[in-house]
Short mmCIF file of N, CA and C in Angstrom, two decimals:
data_model
loop_
_atom_site.label_atom_id
_atom_site.label_comp_id
_atom_site.label_asym_id
_atom_site.label_seq_id
_atom_site.Cartn_x
_atom_site.Cartn_y
_atom_site.Cartn_z
N MET L 3 -20.00 -15.38 3.46
CA MET L 3 -20.76 -14.25 2.97
C MET L 3 -19.86 -13.39 2.06
N PHE L 4 -20.44 -12.84 1.03
CA PHE L 4 -19.71 -12.01 0.07
C PHE L 4 -19.32 -10.69 0.71
N ASP L 5 -18.06 -10.31 0.58
CA ASP L 5 -17.56 -9.06 1.15
C ASP L 5 -17.27 -8.07 0.03
N LEU L 6 -18.24 -7.18 -0.23
CA LEU L 6 -18.09 -6.17 -1.28
C LEU L 6 -16.91 -5.26 -1.03
N TRP L 7 -16.49 -5.12 0.23
CA TRP L 7 -15.43 -4.18 0.59
C TRP L 7 -14.04 -4.80 0.56
N ALA L 8 -13.95 -6.09 0.19
CA ALA L 8 -12.64 -6.72 0.06
C ALA L 8 -11.90 -6.09 -1.13
N PRO L 9 -10.60 -5.94 -1.02
CA PRO L 9 -9.83 -5.28 -2.09
C PRO L 9 -10.02 -5.92 -3.47
N GLU L 10 -10.20 -7.21 -3.52
CA GLU L 10 -10.34 -7.87 -4.82
C GLU L 10 -11.66 -7.55 -5.53
N HIS L 11 -12.59 -6.92 -4.83
CA HIS L 11 -13.88 -6.55 -5.42
C HIS L 11 -13.98 -5.04 -5.69
N SER L 12 -12.84 -4.37 -5.81
CA SER L 12 -12.86 -2.90 -5.95
C SER L 12 -13.56 -2.44 -7.23
N VAL L 13 -13.38 -3.15 -8.33
CA VAL L 13 -14.01 -2.73 -9.59
C VAL L 13 -15.52 -2.92 -9.50
N LEU L 14 -15.98 -4.05 -8.96
CA LEU L 14 -17.41 -4.26 -8.77
C LEU L 14 -18.00 -3.19 -7.85
N ARG L 15 -17.31 -2.93 -6.75
CA ARG L 15 -17.78 -1.91 -5.79
C ARG L 15 -17.90 -0.55 -6.47
N GLU L 16 -16.91 -0.18 -7.26
CA GLU L 16 -16.92 1.10 -7.96
C GLU L 16 -18.12 1.20 -8.90
N LYS L 17 -18.40 0.14 -9.66
CA LYS L 17 -19.51 0.16 -10.60
C LYS L 17 -20.86 0.20 -9.88
N VAL L 18 -21.00 -0.54 -8.80
CA VAL L 18 -22.25 -0.52 -8.03
C VAL L 18 -22.51 0.87 -7.48
N ILE L 19 -21.51 1.49 -6.91
CA ILE L 19 -21.67 2.84 -6.35
C ILE L 19 -21.98 3.84 -7.46
N GLU L 20 -21.34 3.70 -8.62
CA GLU L 20 -21.65 4.57 -9.75
C GLU L 20 -23.12 4.44 -10.15
N HIS L 21 -23.61 3.21 -10.22
CA HIS L 21 -25.02 2.99 -10.58
C HIS L 21 -25.97 3.59 -9.54
N ILE L 22 -25.65 3.43 -8.29
CA ILE L 22 -26.49 4.02 -7.24
C ILE L 22 -26.49 5.54 -7.35
N PHE L 23 -25.32 6.13 -7.55
CA PHE L 23 -25.22 7.58 -7.71
C PHE L 23 -26.07 8.06 -8.87
N LEU L 24 -25.93 7.40 -10.03
CA LEU L 24 -26.70 7.81 -11.20
C LEU L 24 -28.20 7.61 -11.00
N ALA L 25 -28.58 6.55 -10.31
CA ALA L 25 -30.01 6.32 -10.04
C ALA L 25 -30.57 7.42 -9.14
N GLU L 26 -29.84 7.78 -8.11
CA GLU L 26 -30.32 8.83 -7.20
C GLU L 26 -30.35 10.19 -7.89
N LEU L 27 -29.32 10.49 -8.67
CA LEU L 27 -29.30 11.75 -9.41
C LEU L 27 -30.45 11.77 -10.42
N SER L 28 -30.66 10.67 -11.13
CA SER L 28 -31.75 10.56 -12.10
C SER L 28 -33.10 10.79 -11.45
N ARG L 29 -33.33 10.15 -10.31
CA ARG L 29 -34.60 10.31 -9.60
C ARG L 29 -34.82 11.77 -9.23
N HIS L 30 -33.78 12.43 -8.74
CA HIS L 30 -33.92 13.83 -8.35
C HIS L 30 -34.19 14.71 -9.57
N LEU L 31 -33.41 14.54 -10.63
CA LEU L 31 -33.59 15.38 -11.82
C LEU L 31 -34.98 15.19 -12.44
N LEU L 32 -35.44 13.96 -12.51
CA LEU L 32 -36.74 13.69 -13.15
C LEU L 32 -37.93 14.02 -12.27
N LEU L 33 -37.94 13.50 -11.05
CA LEU L 33 -39.12 13.63 -10.20
C LEU L 33 -39.20 14.95 -9.44
N ASP L 34 -38.08 15.42 -8.93
CA ASP L 34 -38.10 16.65 -8.14
C ASP L 34 -38.01 17.90 -9.01
N LEU L 35 -37.24 17.82 -10.09
CA LEU L 35 -37.00 19.02 -10.91
C LEU L 35 -37.65 18.95 -12.28
N GLY L 36 -38.13 17.79 -12.69
CA GLY L 36 -38.76 17.65 -13.99
C GLY L 36 -37.82 17.94 -15.15
N GLN L 37 -36.57 17.55 -15.00
CA GLN L 37 -35.54 17.84 -16.01
C GLN L 37 -35.10 16.56 -16.72
N PRO L 38 -35.16 16.54 -18.05
CA PRO L 38 -34.56 15.41 -18.77
C PRO L 38 -33.04 15.55 -18.77
N PHE L 39 -32.35 14.47 -19.00
CA PHE L 39 -30.89 14.50 -18.94
C PHE L 39 -30.33 13.38 -19.80
N GLU L 40 -29.03 13.43 -20.04
CA GLU L 40 -28.30 12.38 -20.74
C GLU L 40 -27.15 11.92 -19.88
N VAL L 41 -26.86 10.63 -19.94
CA VAL L 41 -25.69 10.06 -19.26
C VAL L 41 -24.83 9.41 -20.33
N LEU L 42 -23.56 9.78 -20.34
CA LEU L 42 -22.59 9.23 -21.29
C LEU L 42 -21.42 8.63 -20.50
N ARG L 43 -20.87 7.56 -21.02
CA ARG L 43 -19.73 6.92 -20.35
C ARG L 43 -18.57 6.79 -21.34
N PRO L 44 -17.36 7.03 -20.87
CA PRO L 44 -16.21 6.83 -21.76
C PRO L 44 -15.95 5.33 -21.96
N GLU L 45 -15.34 5.01 -23.05
CA GLU L 45 -15.00 3.61 -23.33
C GLU L 45 -13.92 3.12 -22.36
N TYR L 46 -13.00 4.01 -22.01
CA TYR L 46 -11.96 3.69 -21.04
C TYR L 46 -11.58 4.96 -20.30
N ASP L 47 -10.94 4.81 -19.17
CA ASP L 47 -10.62 5.94 -18.29
C ASP L 47 -9.25 6.52 -18.65
N ALA L 48 -9.23 7.44 -19.61
CA ALA L 48 -7.97 8.05 -19.99
C ALA L 48 -7.97 9.56 -19.80
N PHE L 49 -9.15 10.14 -19.59
CA PHE L 49 -9.24 11.59 -19.56
C PHE L 49 -9.77 12.11 -18.21
N GLY L 50 -9.74 11.27 -17.19
CA GLY L 50 -10.01 11.73 -15.84
C GLY L 50 -11.45 11.73 -15.40
N TYR L 51 -12.38 11.25 -16.21
CA TYR L 51 -13.77 11.24 -15.78
C TYR L 51 -14.36 9.84 -15.92
N ASP L 52 -15.35 9.57 -15.08
CA ASP L 52 -16.03 8.29 -15.07
C ASP L 52 -17.34 8.33 -15.84
N VAL L 53 -17.98 9.49 -15.84
CA VAL L 53 -19.29 9.62 -16.45
C VAL L 53 -19.50 11.08 -16.85
N VAL L 54 -20.33 11.29 -17.88
CA VAL L 54 -20.71 12.63 -18.31
C VAL L 54 -22.23 12.72 -18.13
N VAL L 55 -22.68 13.79 -17.48
CA VAL L 55 -24.11 14.02 -17.33
C VAL L 55 -24.42 15.39 -17.93
N GLN L 56 -25.42 15.42 -18.81
CA GLN L 56 -25.84 16.68 -19.41
C GLN L 56 -27.30 16.93 -19.06
N VAL L 57 -27.54 18.13 -18.53
CA VAL L 57 -28.89 18.60 -18.20
C VAL L 57 -29.06 19.92 -18.93
N GLY L 58 -29.93 19.95 -19.93
CA GLY L 58 -30.06 21.16 -20.73
C GLY L 58 -28.73 21.50 -21.37
N ALA L 59 -28.29 22.74 -21.23
CA ALA L 59 -27.02 23.18 -21.79
C ALA L 59 -25.83 22.84 -20.90
N ALA L 60 -26.09 22.37 -19.69
CA ALA L 60 -25.02 22.11 -18.73
C ALA L 60 -24.49 20.69 -18.88
N MET L 61 -23.19 20.58 -19.15
CA MET L 61 -22.54 19.28 -19.27
C MET L 61 -21.45 19.19 -18.23
N ARG L 62 -21.45 18.06 -17.51
CA ARG L 62 -20.43 17.82 -16.49
C ARG L 62 -19.69 16.52 -16.77
N HIS L 63 -18.35 16.63 -16.85
CA HIS L 63 -17.49 15.47 -16.89
C HIS L 63 -17.14 15.19 -15.43
N ILE L 64 -17.55 14.04 -14.92
CA ILE L 64 -17.51 13.79 -13.47
C ILE L 64 -16.54 12.66 -13.15
N GLN L 65 -15.60 12.96 -12.27
CA GLN L 65 -14.77 11.91 -11.70
C GLN L 65 -15.39 11.55 -10.36
N LEU L 66 -15.71 10.27 -10.17
CA LEU L 66 -16.35 9.81 -8.95
C LEU L 66 -15.32 9.21 -8.00
N LYS L 67 -15.46 9.54 -6.73
CA LYS L 67 -14.64 8.98 -5.67
C LYS L 67 -15.58 8.52 -4.58
N ALA L 68 -15.21 7.47 -3.87
CA ALA L 68 -16.06 6.97 -2.79
C ALA L 68 -15.22 6.54 -1.60
N THR L 69 -15.77 6.78 -0.42
CA THR L 69 -15.15 6.40 0.84
C THR L 69 -16.26 5.89 1.74
N THR L 70 -15.95 4.94 2.60
CA THR L 70 -16.98 4.48 3.54
C THR L 70 -17.39 5.64 4.44
N ALA L 71 -18.63 5.59 4.91
CA ALA L 71 -19.20 6.69 5.69
C ALA L 71 -18.34 7.05 6.89
N SER L 72 -17.68 6.08 7.49
CA SER L 72 -16.84 6.36 8.65
C SER L 72 -15.39 6.64 8.27
N GLY L 73 -15.12 6.69 6.97
CA GLY L 73 -13.75 6.90 6.50
C GLY L 73 -13.18 8.24 6.89
N THR L 74 -11.90 8.26 7.10
CA THR L 74 -11.22 9.50 7.51
C THR L 74 -10.20 9.96 6.47
N ARG L 75 -10.34 9.47 5.27
CA ARG L 75 -9.39 9.84 4.21
C ARG L 75 -9.31 11.36 4.09
N ALA L 76 -8.10 11.88 3.95
CA ALA L 76 -7.89 13.32 3.96
C ALA L 76 -7.74 13.92 2.57
N HIS L 77 -7.66 13.08 1.53
CA HIS L 77 -7.44 13.59 0.18
C HIS L 77 -7.88 12.55 -0.84
N VAL L 78 -7.99 12.98 -2.08
CA VAL L 78 -8.17 12.08 -3.22
C VAL L 78 -7.20 12.52 -4.30
N ASP L 79 -6.90 11.60 -5.19
CA ASP L 79 -6.01 11.90 -6.31
C ASP L 79 -6.86 12.17 -7.55
N VAL L 80 -6.58 13.28 -8.23
CA VAL L 80 -7.37 13.72 -9.37
C VAL L 80 -6.48 13.80 -10.60
N GLN L 81 -6.98 13.30 -11.72
CA GLN L 81 -6.23 13.36 -12.97
C GLN L 81 -6.23 14.78 -13.53
N LEU L 82 -5.08 15.25 -13.93
CA LEU L 82 -4.95 16.57 -14.54
C LEU L 82 -5.76 16.67 -15.83
N ALA L 83 -5.95 15.55 -16.52
CA ALA L 83 -6.70 15.56 -17.78
C ALA L 83 -8.13 16.06 -17.56
N LEU L 84 -8.68 15.87 -16.38
CA LEU L 84 -10.03 16.34 -16.09
C LEU L 84 -10.12 17.86 -16.21
N ALA L 85 -9.03 18.55 -15.92
CA ALA L 85 -9.02 20.01 -16.00
C ALA L 85 -9.16 20.51 -17.44
N GLN L 86 -8.96 19.64 -18.41
CA GLN L 86 -9.10 20.03 -19.81
C GLN L 86 -10.53 19.93 -20.31
N LYS L 87 -11.41 19.35 -19.50
CA LYS L 87 -12.80 19.14 -19.90
C LYS L 87 -13.66 20.28 -19.37
N PRO L 88 -14.44 20.93 -20.23
CA PRO L 88 -15.33 21.99 -19.73
C PRO L 88 -16.36 21.39 -18.77
N GLY L 89 -16.50 22.01 -17.64
CA GLY L 89 -17.46 21.50 -16.66
C GLY L 89 -16.95 20.31 -15.88
N GLY L 90 -15.65 20.05 -15.95
CA GLY L 90 -15.09 18.94 -15.19
C GLY L 90 -15.31 19.15 -13.70
N CYS L 91 -15.56 18.07 -12.97
CA CYS L 91 -15.74 18.16 -11.53
C CYS L 91 -15.46 16.82 -10.88
N VAL L 92 -15.28 16.85 -9.58
CA VAL L 92 -15.05 15.64 -8.79
C VAL L 92 -16.18 15.55 -7.78
N VAL L 93 -16.82 14.39 -7.72
CA VAL L 93 -17.84 14.11 -6.70
C VAL L 93 -17.28 13.00 -5.81
N TRP L 94 -17.10 13.34 -4.55
CA TRP L 94 -16.57 12.41 -3.55
C TRP L 94 -17.74 12.04 -2.66
N MET L 95 -18.13 10.77 -2.70
CA MET L 95 -19.30 10.30 -1.97
C MET L 95 -18.89 9.49 -0.75
N PHE L 96 -19.69 9.60 0.28
CA PHE L 96 -19.51 8.75 1.45
C PHE L 96 -20.61 7.71 1.41
N VAL L 97 -20.23 6.45 1.60
CA VAL L 97 -21.12 5.32 1.40
C VAL L 97 -21.25 4.52 2.69
N ASP L 98 -22.49 4.25 3.09
CA ASP L 98 -22.74 3.38 4.24
C ASP L 98 -22.43 1.95 3.79
N PRO L 99 -21.46 1.29 4.39
CA PRO L 99 -21.07 -0.04 3.91
C PRO L 99 -22.14 -1.10 4.12
N ALA L 100 -23.05 -0.90 5.04
CA ALA L 100 -24.10 -1.89 5.30
C ALA L 100 -25.28 -1.75 4.34
N THR L 101 -25.61 -0.52 3.95
CA THR L 101 -26.82 -0.29 3.14
C THR L 101 -26.51 0.27 1.75
N LEU L 102 -25.29 0.72 1.52
CA LEU L 102 -24.86 1.39 0.30
C LEU L 102 -25.58 2.73 0.08
N ALA L 103 -26.16 3.27 1.15
CA ALA L 103 -26.75 4.61 1.07
C ALA L 103 -25.63 5.63 0.88
N LEU L 104 -25.89 6.62 0.02
CA LEU L 104 -24.89 7.64 -0.29
C LEU L 104 -25.15 8.92 0.48
N GLY L 105 -24.09 9.61 0.84
CA GLY L 105 -24.17 10.91 1.47
C GLY L 105 -23.41 10.92 2.77
N PRO L 106 -22.87 12.07 3.09
CA PRO L 106 -22.89 13.32 2.34
C PRO L 106 -22.00 13.23 1.10
N PHE L 107 -22.01 14.32 0.33
CA PHE L 107 -21.27 14.43 -0.91
C PHE L 107 -20.30 15.61 -0.81
N LEU L 108 -19.09 15.40 -1.30
CA LEU L 108 -18.14 16.50 -1.42
C LEU L 108 -17.97 16.78 -2.90
N TRP L 109 -17.91 18.06 -3.24
CA TRP L 109 -17.86 18.45 -4.65
C TRP L 109 -16.75 19.46 -4.87
N PHE L 110 -16.00 19.24 -5.97
CA PHE L 110 -14.96 20.17 -6.39
C PHE L 110 -15.19 20.45 -7.87
N GLY L 111 -15.47 21.70 -8.18
CA GLY L 111 -15.70 22.06 -9.56
C GLY L 111 -15.93 23.56 -9.67
N GLY L 112 -16.06 24.00 -10.90
CA GLY L 112 -16.32 25.40 -11.16
C GLY L 112 -17.68 25.59 -11.78
N MET L 113 -17.87 26.73 -12.40
CA MET L 113 -19.11 27.03 -13.09
C MET L 113 -19.28 26.08 -14.27
N VAL L 114 -20.53 25.87 -14.66
CA VAL L 114 -20.82 25.03 -15.82
C VAL L 114 -20.08 25.59 -17.04
N GLY L 115 -19.44 24.70 -17.79
CA GLY L 115 -18.72 25.10 -19.00
C GLY L 115 -17.32 25.61 -18.76
N GLN L 116 -16.96 25.79 -17.50
CA GLN L 116 -15.62 26.29 -17.16
C GLN L 116 -14.74 25.12 -16.70
N PRO L 117 -13.43 25.27 -16.80
CA PRO L 117 -12.55 24.20 -16.33
C PRO L 117 -12.55 24.12 -14.80
N LEU L 118 -11.96 23.07 -14.33
CA LEU L 118 -11.79 22.90 -12.88
C LEU L 118 -11.01 24.07 -12.30
N PRO L 119 -11.29 24.42 -11.06
CA PRO L 119 -10.38 25.35 -10.37
C PRO L 119 -8.99 24.69 -10.30
N PRO L 120 -7.96 25.46 -10.05
CA PRO L 120 -6.61 24.88 -10.00
C PRO L 120 -6.51 23.72 -9.00
N LEU L 121 -5.82 22.67 -9.43
CA LEU L 121 -5.66 21.48 -8.60
C LEU L 121 -4.45 21.57 -7.68
N GLY L 122 -3.67 22.60 -7.80
CA GLY L 122 -2.50 22.74 -6.95
C GLY L 122 -1.33 21.93 -7.49
N GLU L 123 -0.29 21.88 -6.70
CA GLU L 123 0.95 21.23 -7.14
C GLU L 123 1.33 20.03 -6.28
N ARG L 124 0.40 19.53 -5.46
CA ARG L 124 0.72 18.37 -4.61
C ARG L 124 0.83 17.13 -5.47
N ALA L 125 2.04 16.68 -5.67
CA ALA L 125 2.29 15.50 -6.51
C ALA L 125 1.79 14.24 -5.82
N VAL L 126 1.49 13.24 -6.63
CA VAL L 126 1.08 11.93 -6.14
C VAL L 126 2.23 10.97 -6.42
N ARG L 127 2.58 10.19 -5.42
CA ARG L 127 3.67 9.22 -5.58
C ARG L 127 3.09 7.80 -5.57
N HIS L 128 3.82 6.91 -6.24
CA HIS L 128 3.46 5.49 -6.21
C HIS L 128 3.51 5.00 -4.76
N THR L 129 2.65 4.07 -4.43
CA THR L 129 2.64 3.55 -3.06
C THR L 129 3.79 2.59 -2.80
N ARG L 130 4.32 2.00 -3.88
CA ARG L 130 5.44 1.07 -3.73
C ARG L 130 6.67 1.65 -4.41
N GLY L 131 7.80 1.37 -3.83
CA GLY L 131 9.05 1.85 -4.39
C GLY L 131 9.53 0.98 -5.54
N ASP L 132 10.43 1.53 -6.33
CA ASP L 132 11.04 0.74 -7.40
C ASP L 132 12.11 -0.16 -6.79
N ALA L 133 12.97 -0.73 -7.62
CA ALA L 133 14.00 -1.65 -7.13
C ALA L 133 14.92 -1.01 -6.11
N ASP L 134 15.06 0.32 -6.18
CA ASP L 134 15.91 1.04 -5.24
C ASP L 134 15.12 1.60 -4.06
N GLY L 135 13.83 1.30 -4.01
CA GLY L 135 13.00 1.79 -2.92
C GLY L 135 12.47 3.20 -3.12
N VAL L 136 12.69 3.78 -4.30
CA VAL L 136 12.25 5.14 -4.59
C VAL L 136 10.79 5.12 -5.05
N LYS L 137 9.98 5.91 -4.39
CA LYS L 137 8.57 6.04 -4.78
C LYS L 137 8.47 7.20 -5.75
N LYS L 138 8.35 6.85 -7.00
CA LYS L 138 8.37 7.87 -8.05
C LYS L 138 7.03 8.60 -8.14
N VAL L 139 7.11 9.81 -8.69
CA VAL L 139 5.92 10.63 -8.88
C VAL L 139 5.07 10.03 -9.99
N ARG L 140 3.76 9.99 -9.77
CA ARG L 140 2.81 9.54 -10.79
C ARG L 140 2.41 10.78 -11.60
N ARG L 141 2.93 10.86 -12.80
CA ARG L 141 2.64 12.02 -13.64
C ARG L 141 1.16 12.07 -13.98
N GLY L 142 0.65 13.28 -14.10
CA GLY L 142 -0.75 13.44 -14.51
C GLY L 142 -1.75 13.39 -13.37
N LEU L 143 -1.28 13.30 -12.13
CA LEU L 143 -2.18 13.28 -10.98
C LEU L 143 -1.80 14.37 -9.98
N ARG L 144 -2.80 14.87 -9.29
CA ARG L 144 -2.58 15.82 -8.20
C ARG L 144 -3.39 15.38 -7.00
N ARG L 145 -2.82 15.56 -5.83
CA ARG L 145 -3.48 15.23 -4.57
C ARG L 145 -4.33 16.42 -4.14
N LEU L 146 -5.62 16.19 -3.98
CA LEU L 146 -6.56 17.25 -3.63
C LEU L 146 -7.09 17.02 -2.22
N PRO L 147 -6.75 17.91 -1.28
CA PRO L 147 -7.18 17.72 0.10
C PRO L 147 -8.68 17.92 0.29
N ARG L 148 -9.22 17.25 1.27
CA ARG L 148 -10.64 17.31 1.60
C ARG L 148 -11.14 18.73 1.80
N GLY L 149 -10.31 19.59 2.34
CA GLY L 149 -10.68 20.97 2.61
C GLY L 149 -10.97 21.79 1.37
N GLU L 150 -10.58 21.32 0.19
CA GLU L 150 -10.84 22.04 -1.06
C GLU L 150 -12.25 21.78 -1.60
N PHE L 151 -12.94 20.83 -1.03
CA PHE L 151 -14.26 20.43 -1.50
C PHE L 151 -15.37 21.18 -0.77
N THR L 152 -16.52 21.30 -1.42
CA THR L 152 -17.73 21.85 -0.81
C THR L 152 -18.62 20.68 -0.43
N ARG L 153 -19.14 20.71 0.78
CA ARG L 153 -19.96 19.61 1.29
C ARG L 153 -21.44 19.85 1.04
N PHE L 154 -22.13 18.80 0.58
CA PHE L 154 -23.58 18.81 0.39
C PHE L 154 -24.15 17.58 1.06
N GLU L 155 -25.21 17.76 1.81
CA GLU L 155 -25.82 16.65 2.54
C GLU L 155 -26.67 15.77 1.64
N THR L 156 -27.29 16.35 0.60
CA THR L 156 -28.23 15.57 -0.22
C THR L 156 -27.83 15.61 -1.69
N ILE L 157 -28.33 14.64 -2.43
CA ILE L 157 -28.10 14.60 -3.87
C ILE L 157 -28.74 15.80 -4.54
N GLY L 158 -29.86 16.29 -3.99
CA GLY L 158 -30.53 17.46 -4.55
C GLY L 158 -29.68 18.71 -4.45
N ASP L 159 -29.06 18.90 -3.31
CA ASP L 159 -28.18 20.06 -3.14
C ASP L 159 -26.96 19.96 -4.07
N LEU L 160 -26.43 18.75 -4.22
CA LEU L 160 -25.31 18.53 -5.12
C LEU L 160 -25.72 18.83 -6.56
N ALA L 161 -26.87 18.35 -6.98
CA ALA L 161 -27.35 18.58 -8.34
C ALA L 161 -27.51 20.07 -8.62
N MET L 162 -28.03 20.81 -7.66
CA MET L 162 -28.19 22.25 -7.85
C MET L 162 -26.83 22.92 -8.03
N ALA L 163 -25.84 22.51 -7.25
CA ALA L 163 -24.50 23.09 -7.39
C ALA L 163 -23.89 22.74 -8.74
N MET L 164 -24.13 21.55 -9.22
CA MET L 164 -23.52 21.11 -10.46
C MET L 164 -24.16 21.69 -11.70
N PHE L 165 -25.50 21.92 -11.68
CA PHE L 165 -26.19 22.25 -12.92
C PHE L 165 -26.93 23.59 -12.92
N SER L 166 -27.15 24.22 -11.82
CA SER L 166 -28.02 25.38 -11.81
C SER L 166 -27.40 26.66 -12.32
N ASP L 167 -26.08 26.80 -12.29
CA ASP L 167 -25.49 28.09 -12.67
C ASP L 167 -25.54 28.37 -14.17
N ALA L 168 -26.00 27.44 -14.98
CA ALA L 168 -26.16 27.71 -16.42
C ALA L 168 -27.62 27.87 -16.79
N GLY L 169 -28.46 27.97 -15.77
CA GLY L 169 -29.89 28.10 -16.03
C GLY L 169 -30.53 26.79 -16.44
N SER L 170 -29.81 25.68 -16.28
CA SER L 170 -30.37 24.38 -16.65
C SER L 170 -31.45 23.92 -15.68
N LEU L 171 -31.30 24.30 -14.42
CA LEU L 171 -32.29 23.96 -13.41
C LEU L 171 -32.99 25.22 -12.95
N SER L 172 -34.25 25.10 -12.72
CA SER L 172 -34.96 26.28 -12.21
C SER L 172 -35.48 26.04 -10.83
#
């Protein structure tokens, strides 16, 4: 049987979860709120975001993170480049490994059009050491603890937090 959670399938898993997230967000924006939107994707991941979603005047550059529903991960690593994007934010999703159902959602971001809140100074180190066993700092990344995020149980609550402060959602 195919194991989506095997390490060698990480890119496929990431794309599937991204598609599910966008489908659920799209359904909520269109059917529940009656809001049109745009989804944009970067050609490559160099500026810290996986997808851009625009609803009315509100634009969000979103870095997506995912953990299994029973996961106990205490932090995620965030690219500093995301802080340069207006409306940059991080959405950390919990995924049921059996059904791929999403939720709850953790969100880190500021007001629409504003940069990310400060990411702190917790450096990220390589998981493997160099020839001398030294685990060097990975420049351009910061470790963001789970406690810095706001928790939302539903995609609707997350969407309201992400887009409503610019009057994009009513």
